[in-house]
Amino acid sequence: MHSNQCELILDLATQVGQALQARGLLLATAESCTGGGVAQAITEIAGSTAWFDCGFITYSNASKTEMLDVSAALIAQLGSVSEEVAAAMATGALGNSNAHVALSTTGIAGPTGAVPGKPVGTICFGWARGDQIHTERLVFTGDRQSVRTQTVIHALQGLLRFIA
């Protein structure tokens, strides 16, 4: 990761913390392809205990079902890399934590794992707060680390927009 990307992530995490704290909100993360990268960025910020509840790293499909209550049938039907599963992950993080808002990441960081219609770099995001859910599907380019870094950045940027 380039130093300017590290600075951007820390800046975004700081902004996220300020926005959550100003609104009295607690955050939970539900991460697959980022392997805890979003939670790591958030907990780099001193005082994040005031606005960060917990993070779920649900890399396997079974863990998505067991920890986040994502329907195994939904995963079987649409695949774990889908906006519907991203939404269910974010909702599951809310339901299994004390958080008010949650974000999720699920995708194919590469270099393998592509399937028809889902090339390497395909990432699905979810942001949830109460009954409000927003999802996005993007395709990033670059190697595995680049895709994961871009995913962390977009997850934080999306959260800022979602809670604004």
JSON list of C-alpha atoms in Angstrom, two decimals:
[
{"chain": "A", "resi": 1, "resn": "MET", "atom": "CA", "xyz": [0.00, 0.00, 0.00]},
{"chain": "A", "resi": 2, "resn": "HIS", "atom": "CA", "xyz": [1.32, 3.43, -0.92]},
{"chain": "A", "resi": 3, "resn": "SER", "atom": "CA", "xyz": [1.80, 5.94, 1.86]},
{"chain": "A", "resi": 4, "resn": "ASN", "atom": "CA", "xyz": [-0.76, 8.30, 0.27]},
{"chain": "A", "resi": 5, "resn": "GLN", "atom": "CA", "xyz": [-3.34, 5.47, 0.42]},
{"chain": "A", "resi": 6, "resn": "CYS", "atom": "CA", "xyz": [-2.48, 4.87, 4.09]},
{"chain": "A", "resi": 7, "resn": "GLU", "atom": "CA", "xyz": [-2.95, 8.57, 4.77]},
{"chain": "A", "resi": 8, "resn": "LEU", "atom": "CA", "xyz": [-6.25, 8.60, 2.87]},
{"chain": "A", "resi": 9, "resn": "ILE", "atom": "CA", "xyz": [-7.54, 5.60, 4.85]},
{"chain": "A", "resi": 10, "resn": "LEU", "atom": "CA", "xyz": [-6.54, 7.18, 8.19]},
{"chain": "A", "resi": 11, "resn": "ASP", "atom": "CA", "xyz": [-8.13, 10.47, 7.15]},
{"chain": "A", "resi": 12, "resn": "LEU", "atom": "CA", "xyz": [-11.35, 8.69, 6.15]},
{"chain": "A", "resi": 13, "resn": "ALA", "atom": "CA", "xyz": [-11.39, 6.67, 9.39]},
{"chain": "A", "resi": 14, "resn": "THR", "atom": "CA", "xyz": [-10.96, 9.90, 11.36]},
{"chain": "A", "resi": 15, "resn": "GLN", "atom": "CA", "xyz": [-13.84, 11.50, 9.45]},
{"chain": "A", "resi": 16, "resn": "VAL", "atom": "CA", "xyz": [-16.00, 8.40, 10.03]},
{"chain": "A", "resi": 17, "resn": "GLY", "atom": "CA", "xyz": [-15.26, 8.56, 13.75]},
{"chain": "A", "resi": 18, "resn": "GLN", "atom": "CA", "xyz": [-16.15, 12.24, 13.96]},
{"chain": "A", "resi": 19, "resn": "ALA", "atom": "CA", "xyz": [-19.38, 11.70, 12.01]},
{"chain": "A", "resi": 20, "resn": "LEU", "atom": "CA", "xyz": [-20.44, 8.70, 14.10]},
{"chain": "A", "resi": 21, "resn": "GLN", "atom": "CA", "xyz": [-19.60, 10.41, 17.38]},
{"chain": "A", "resi": 22, "resn": "ALA", "atom": "CA", "xyz": [-21.45, 13.60, 16.38]},
{"chain": "A", "resi": 23, "resn": "ARG", "atom": "CA", "xyz": [-24.56, 11.49, 15.74]},
{"chain": "A", "resi": 24, "resn": "GLY", "atom": "CA", "xyz": [-24.15, 9.25, 18.80]},
{"chain": "A", "resi": 25, "resn": "LEU", "atom": "CA", "xyz": [-23.86, 6.15, 16.62]},
{"chain": "A", "resi": 26, "resn": "LEU", "atom": "CA", "xyz": [-21.94, 2.91, 17.13]},
{"chain": "A", "resi": 27, "resn": "LEU", "atom": "CA", "xyz": [-20.51, 1.05, 14.12]},
{"chain": "A", "resi": 28, "resn": "ALA", "atom": "CA", "xyz": [-20.10, -2.65, 13.40]},
{"chain": "A", "resi": 29, "resn": "THR", "atom": "CA", "xyz": [-18.30, -4.10, 10.39]},
{"chain": "A", "resi": 30, "resn": "ALA", "atom": "CA", "xyz": [-18.95, -7.37, 8.57]},
{"chain": "A", "resi": 31, "resn": "GLU", "atom": "CA", "xyz": [-15.99, -8.14, 6.33]},
{"chain": "A", "resi": 32, "resn": "SER", "atom": "CA", "xyz": [-15.14, -10.96, 3.99]},
{"chain": "A", "resi": 33, "resn": "CYS", "atom": "CA", "xyz": [-12.69, -9.97, 1.23]},
{"chain": "A", "resi": 34, "resn": "THR", "atom": "CA", "xyz": [-11.08, -7.22, 3.33]},
{"chain": "A", "resi": 35, "resn": "GLY", "atom": "CA", "xyz": [-10.26, -9.61, 6.17]},
{"chain": "A", "resi": 36, "resn": "GLY", "atom": "CA", "xyz": [-10.73, -7.01, 8.89]},
{"chain": "A", "resi": 37, "resn": "GLY", "atom": "CA", "xyz": [-9.03, -4.17, 7.01]},
{"chain": "A", "resi": 38, "resn": "VAL", "atom": "CA", "xyz": [-11.90, -1.76, 7.62]},
{"chain": "A", "resi": 39, "resn": "ALA", "atom": "CA", "xyz": [-11.97, -2.53, 11.36]},
{"chain": "A", "resi": 40, "resn": "GLN", "atom": "CA", "xyz": [-8.19, -2.19, 11.50]},
{"chain": "A", "resi": 41, "resn": "ALA", "atom": "CA", "xyz": [-8.35, 1.25, 9.89]},
{"chain": "A", "resi": 42, "resn": "ILE", "atom": "CA", "xyz": [-11.07, 2.35, 12.30]},
{"chain": "A", "resi": 43, "resn": "THR", "atom": "CA", "xyz": [-9.23, 1.12, 15.39]},
{"chain": "A", "resi": 44, "resn": "GLU", "atom": "CA", "xyz": [-6.08, 2.98, 14.31]},
{"chain": "A", "resi": 45, "resn": "ILE", "atom": "CA", "xyz": [-7.94, 6.07, 15.53]},
{"chain": "A", "resi": 46, "resn": "ALA", "atom": "CA", "xyz": [-7.43, 6.82, 19.22]},
{"chain": "A", "resi": 47, "resn": "GLY", "atom": "CA", "xyz": [-10.76, 6.97, 21.01]},
{"chain": "A", "resi": 48, "resn": "SER", "atom": "CA", "xyz": [-12.53, 4.74, 18.49]},
{"chain": "A", "resi": 49, "resn": "THR", "atom": "CA", "xyz": [-13.99, 2.79, 21.39]},
{"chain": "A", "resi": 50, "resn": "ALA", "atom": "CA", "xyz": [-16.53, 5.63, 21.63]},
{"chain": "A", "resi": 51, "resn": "TRP", "atom": "CA", "xyz": [-18.01, 4.82, 18.21]},
{"chain": "A", "resi": 52, "resn": "PHE", "atom": "CA", "xyz": [-16.85, 1.32, 17.17]},
{"chain": "A", "resi": 53, "resn": "ASP", "atom": "CA", "xyz": [-18.62, -1.71, 18.66]},
{"chain": "A", "resi": 54, "resn": "CYS", "atom": "CA", "xyz": [-17.20, -4.73, 16.84]},
{"chain": "A", "resi": 55, "resn": "GLY", "atom": "CA", "xyz": [-16.12, -6.34, 13.61]},
{"chain": "A", "resi": 56, "resn": "PHE", "atom": "CA", "xyz": [-17.06, -9.70, 12.13]},
{"chain": "A", "resi": 57, "resn": "ILE", "atom": "CA", "xyz": [-14.61, -11.34, 9.74]},
{"chain": "A", "resi": 58, "resn": "THR", "atom": "CA", "xyz": [-16.81, -13.87, 7.96]},
{"chain": "A", "resi": 59, "resn": "TYR", "atom": "CA", "xyz": [-14.57, -15.23, 5.24]},
{"chain": "A", "resi": 60, "resn": "SER", "atom": "CA", "xyz": [-16.33, -18.57, 4.71]},
{"chain": "A", "resi": 61, "resn": "ASN", "atom": "CA", "xyz": [-19.94, -18.93, 3.65]},
{"chain": "A", "resi": 62, "resn": "ALA", "atom": "CA", "xyz": [-20.62, -20.99, 6.77]},
{"chain": "A", "resi": 63, "resn": "SER", "atom": "CA", "xyz": [-19.39, -18.17, 9.01]},
{"chain": "A", "resi": 64, "resn": "LYS", "atom": "CA", "xyz": [-21.66, -15.69, 7.20]},
{"chain": "A", "resi": 65, "resn": "THR", "atom": "CA", "xyz": [-24.59, -17.94, 8.09]},
{"chain": "A", "resi": 66, "resn": "GLU", "atom": "CA", "xyz": [-23.47, -18.79, 11.63]},
{"chain": "A", "resi": 67, "resn": "MET", "atom": "CA", "xyz": [-22.29, -15.36, 12.79]},
{"chain": "A", "resi": 68, "resn": "LEU", "atom": "CA", "xyz": [-24.42, -12.97, 10.72]},
{"chain": "A", "resi": 69, "resn": "ASP", "atom": "CA", "xyz": [-27.58, -15.02, 10.06]},
{"chain": "A", "resi": 70, "resn": "VAL", "atom": "CA", "xyz": [-27.12, -14.77, 6.29]},
{"chain": "A", "resi": 71, "resn": "SER", "atom": "CA", "xyz": [-29.41, -17.34, 4.70]},
{"chain": "A", "resi": 72, "resn": "ALA", "atom": "CA", "xyz": [-27.49, -20.33, 3.32]},
{"chain": "A", "resi": 73, "resn": "ALA", "atom": "CA", "xyz": [-30.15, -20.53, 0.60]},
{"chain": "A", "resi": 74, "resn": "LEU", "atom": "CA", "xyz": [-29.46, -16.91, -0.39]},
{"chain": "A", "resi": 75, "resn": "ILE", "atom": "CA", "xyz": [-25.74, -17.66, -0.69]},
{"chain": "A", "resi": 76, "resn": "ALA", "atom": "CA", "xyz": [-26.47, -20.83, -2.68]},
{"chain": "A", "resi": 77, "resn": "GLN", "atom": "CA", "xyz": [-28.81, -18.95, -5.02]},
{"chain": "A", "resi": 78, "resn": "LEU", "atom": "CA", "xyz": [-26.83, -15.75, -5.64]},
{"chain": "A", "resi": 79, "resn": "GLY", "atom": "CA", "xyz": [-23.30, -16.48, -4.43]},
{"chain": "A", "resi": 80, "resn": "SER", "atom": "CA", "xyz": [-21.56, -14.80, -1.54]},
{"chain": "A", "resi": 81, "resn": "VAL", "atom": "CA", "xyz": [-20.46, -11.98, -3.87]},
{"chain": "A", "resi": 82, "resn": "SER", "atom": "CA", "xyz": [-23.83, -10.32, -4.40]},
{"chain": "A", "resi": 83, "resn": "GLU", "atom": "CA", "xyz": [-25.48, -7.14, -3.24]},
{"chain": "A", "resi": 84, "resn": "GLU", "atom": "CA", "xyz": [-28.17, -9.21, -1.53]},
{"chain": "A", "resi": 85, "resn": "VAL", "atom": "CA", "xyz": [-25.59, -11.06, 0.57]},
{"chain": "A", "resi": 86, "resn": "ALA", "atom": "CA", "xyz": [-23.79, -7.77, 1.33]},
{"chain": "A", "resi": 87, "resn": "ALA", "atom": "CA", "xyz": [-27.11, -6.36, 2.57]},
{"chain": "A", "resi": 88, "resn": "ALA", "atom": "CA", "xyz": [-27.76, -9.47, 4.68]},
{"chain": "A", "resi": 89, "resn": "MET", "atom": "CA", "xyz": [-24.24, -9.26, 6.15]},
{"chain": "A", "resi": 90, "resn": "ALA", "atom": "CA", "xyz": [-24.72, -5.63, 7.18]},
{"chain": "A", "resi": 91, "resn": "THR", "atom": "CA", "xyz": [-28.16, -6.38, 8.63]},
{"chain": "A", "resi": 92, "resn": "GLY", "atom": "CA", "xyz": [-26.75, -9.41, 10.44]},
{"chain": "A", "resi": 93, "resn": "ALA", "atom": "CA", "xyz": [-23.98, -7.31, 11.94]},
{"chain": "A", "resi": 94, "resn": "LEU", "atom": "CA", "xyz": [-26.61, -4.95, 13.35]},
{"chain": "A", "resi": 95, "resn": "GLY", "atom": "CA", "xyz": [-28.64, -7.82, 14.73]},
{"chain": "A", "resi": 96, "resn": "ASN", "atom": "CA", "xyz": [-25.67, -9.47, 16.40]},
{"chain": "A", "resi": 97, "resn": "SER", "atom": "CA", "xyz": [-24.07, -6.38, 17.96]},
{"chain": "A", "resi": 98, "resn": "ASN", "atom": "CA", "xyz": [-24.92, -3.22, 19.88]},
{"chain": "A", "resi": 99, "resn": "ALA", "atom": "CA", "xyz": [-24.24, -1.09, 16.80]},
{"chain": "A", "resi": 100, "resn": "HIS", "atom": "CA", "xyz": [-26.64, 1.39, 15.21]},
{"chain": "A", "resi": 101, "resn": "VAL", "atom": "CA", "xyz": [-24.98, 1.30, 11.78]},
{"chain": "A", "resi": 102, "resn": "ALA", "atom": "CA", "xyz": [-23.04, -1.40, 9.95]},
{"chain": "A", "resi": 103, "resn": "LEU", "atom": "CA", "xyz": [-21.05, -1.83, 6.79]},
{"chain": "A", "resi": 104, "resn": "SER", "atom": "CA", "xyz": [-20.14, -4.98, 4.91]},
{"chain": "A", "resi": 105, "resn": "THR", "atom": "CA", "xyz": [-17.69, -6.05, 2.21]},
{"chain": "A", "resi": 106, "resn": "THR", "atom": "CA", "xyz": [-17.76, -9.23, 0.14]},
{"chain": "A", "resi": 107, "resn": "GLY", "atom": "CA", "xyz": [-15.92, -9.83, -3.07]},
{"chain": "A", "resi": 108, "resn": "ILE", "atom": "CA", "xyz": [-13.24, -11.44, -5.18]},
{"chain": "A", "resi": 109, "resn": "ALA", "atom": "CA", "xyz": [-9.87, -9.88, -4.42]},
{"chain": "A", "resi": 110, "resn": "GLY", "atom": "CA", "xyz": [-7.98, -12.29, -6.69]},
{"chain": "A", "resi": 111, "resn": "PRO", "atom": "CA", "xyz": [-5.86, -13.42, -8.28]},
{"chain": "A", "resi": 112, "resn": "THR", "atom": "CA", "xyz": [-8.22, -16.40, -8.56]},
{"chain": "A", "resi": 113, "resn": "GLY", "atom": "CA", "xyz": [-11.91, -16.84, -7.78]},
{"chain": "A", "resi": 114, "resn": "ALA", "atom": "CA", "xyz": [-13.50, -15.24, -10.82]},
{"chain": "A", "resi": 115, "resn": "VAL", "atom": "CA", "xyz": [-16.75, -16.79, -12.02]},
{"chain": "A", "resi": 116, "resn": "PRO", "atom": "CA", "xyz": [-18.92, -15.91, -15.04]},
{"chain": "A", "resi": 117, "resn": "GLY", "atom": "CA", "xyz": [-20.32, -12.41, -14.53]},
{"chain": "A", "resi": 118, "resn": "LYS", "atom": "CA", "xyz": [-18.06, -11.80, -11.54]},
{"chain": "A", "resi": 119, "resn": "PRO", "atom": "CA", "xyz": [-14.49, -11.02, -12.59]},
{"chain": "A", "resi": 120, "resn": "VAL", "atom": "CA", "xyz": [-11.61, -10.62, -10.15]},
{"chain": "A", "resi": 121, "resn": "GLY", "atom": "CA", "xyz": [-12.08, -7.25, -8.46]},
{"chain": "A", "resi": 122, "resn": "THR", "atom": "CA", "xyz": [-15.86, -7.58, -8.11]},
{"chain": "A", "resi": 123, "resn": "ILE", "atom": "CA", "xyz": [-16.83, -6.24, -4.70]},
{"chain": "A", "resi": 124, "resn": "CYS", "atom": "CA", "xyz": [-20.25, -5.83, -3.12]},
{"chain": "A", "resi": 125, "resn": "PHE", "atom": "CA", "xyz": [-20.82, -3.39, -0.30]},
{"chain": "A", "resi": 126, "resn": "GLY", "atom": "CA", "xyz": [-23.64, -2.98, 2.20]},
{"chain": "A", "resi": 127, "resn": "TRP", "atom": "CA", "xyz": [-24.45, -0.19, 4.63]},
{"chain": "A", "resi": 128, "resn": "ALA", "atom": "CA", "xyz": [-27.33, -0.60, 7.09]},
{"chain": "A", "resi": 129, "resn": "ARG", "atom": "CA", "xyz": [-28.99, 1.56, 9.72]},
{"chain": "A", "resi": 130, "resn": "GLY", "atom": "CA", "xyz": [-32.33, 0.49, 11.14]},
{"chain": "A", "resi": 131, "resn": "ASP", "atom": "CA", "xyz": [-34.51, -0.47, 8.18]},
{"chain": "A", "resi": 132, "resn": "GLN", "atom": "CA", "xyz": [-32.42, 1.57, 5.76]},
{"chain": "A", "resi": 133, "resn": "ILE", "atom": "CA", "xyz": [-30.01, -0.44, 3.60]},
{"chain": "A", "resi": 134, "resn": "HIS", "atom": "CA", "xyz": [-27.84, 0.69, 0.72]},
{"chain": "A", "resi": 135, "resn": "THR", "atom": "CA", "xyz": [-25.76, -1.62, -1.47]},
{"chain": "A", "resi": 136, "resn": "GLU", "atom": "CA", "xyz": [-23.30, -1.17, -4.30]},
{"chain": "A", "resi": 137, "resn": "ARG", "atom": "CA", "xyz": [-21.41, -3.46, -6.66]},
{"chain": "A", "resi": 138, "resn": "LEU", "atom": "CA", "xyz": [-18.11, -2.25, -8.11]},
{"chain": "A", "resi": 139, "resn": "VAL", "atom": "CA", "xyz": [-15.28, -3.83, -10.05]},
{"chain": "A", "resi": 140, "resn": "PHE", "atom": "CA", "xyz": [-11.79, -2.67, -9.08]},
{"chain": "A", "resi": 141, "resn": "THR", "atom": "CA", "xyz": [-8.61, -3.32, -11.04]},
{"chain": "A", "resi": 142, "resn": "GLY", "atom": "CA", "xyz": [-5.14, -4.19, -9.79]},
{"chain": "A", "resi": 143, "resn": "ASP", "atom": "CA", "xyz": [-3.57, -6.95, -7.75]},
{"chain": "A", "resi": 144, "resn": "ARG", "atom": "CA", "xyz": [-5.06, -8.50, -4.61]},
{"chain": "A", "resi": 145, "resn": "GLN", "atom": "CA", "xyz": [-3.65, -5.87, -2.23]},
{"chain": "A", "resi": 146, "resn": "SER", "atom": "CA", "xyz": [-4.77, -3.03, -4.50]},
{"chain": "A", "resi": 147, "resn": "VAL", "atom": "CA", "xyz": [-8.32, -4.40, -4.72]},
{"chain": "A", "resi": 148, "resn": "ARG", "atom": "CA", "xyz": [-8.49, -4.83, -0.94]},
{"chain": "A", "resi": 149, "resn": "THR", "atom": "CA", "xyz": [-7.14, -1.31, -0.32]},
{"chain": "A", "resi": 150, "resn": "GLN", "atom": "CA", "xyz": [-9.62, 0.22, -2.79]},
{"chain": "A", "resi": 151, "resn": "THR", "atom": "CA", "xyz": [-12.39, -1.72, -1.04]},
{"chain": "A", "resi": 152, "resn": "VAL", "atom": "CA", "xyz": [-11.49, -0.35, 2.41]},
{"chain": "A", "resi": 153, "resn": "ILE", "atom": "CA", "xyz": [-11.40, 3.19, 1.00]},
{"chain": "A", "resi": 154, "resn": "HIS", "atom": "CA", "xyz": [-14.76, 2.84, -0.74]},
{"chain": "A", "resi": 155, "resn": "ALA", "atom": "CA", "xyz": [-16.39, 1.21, 2.30]},
{"chain": "A", "resi": 156, "resn": "LEU", "atom": "CA", "xyz": [-15.39, 4.18, 4.48]},
{"chain": "A", "resi": 157, "resn": "GLN", "atom": "CA", "xyz": [-16.36, 6.78, 1.83]},
{"chain": "A", "resi": 158, "resn": "GLY", "atom": "CA", "xyz": [-19.71, 5.04, 1.39]},
{"chain": "A", "resi": 159, "resn": "LEU", "atom": "CA", "xyz": [-20.32, 5.03, 5.13]},
{"chain": "A", "resi": 160, "resn": "LEU", "atom": "CA", "xyz": [-19.68, 8.78, 5.31]},
{"chain": "A", "resi": 161, "resn": "ARG", "atom": "CA", "xyz": [-22.26, 9.34, 2.56]},
{"chain": "A", "resi": 162, "resn": "PHE", "atom": "CA", "xyz": [-24.71, 6.88, 4.15]},
{"chain": "A", "resi": 163, "resn": "ILE", "atom": "CA", "xyz": [-24.78, 8.53, 7.58]},
{"chain": "A", "resi": 164, "resn": "ALA", "atom": "CA", "xyz": [-24.56, 12.13, 6.34]}
]
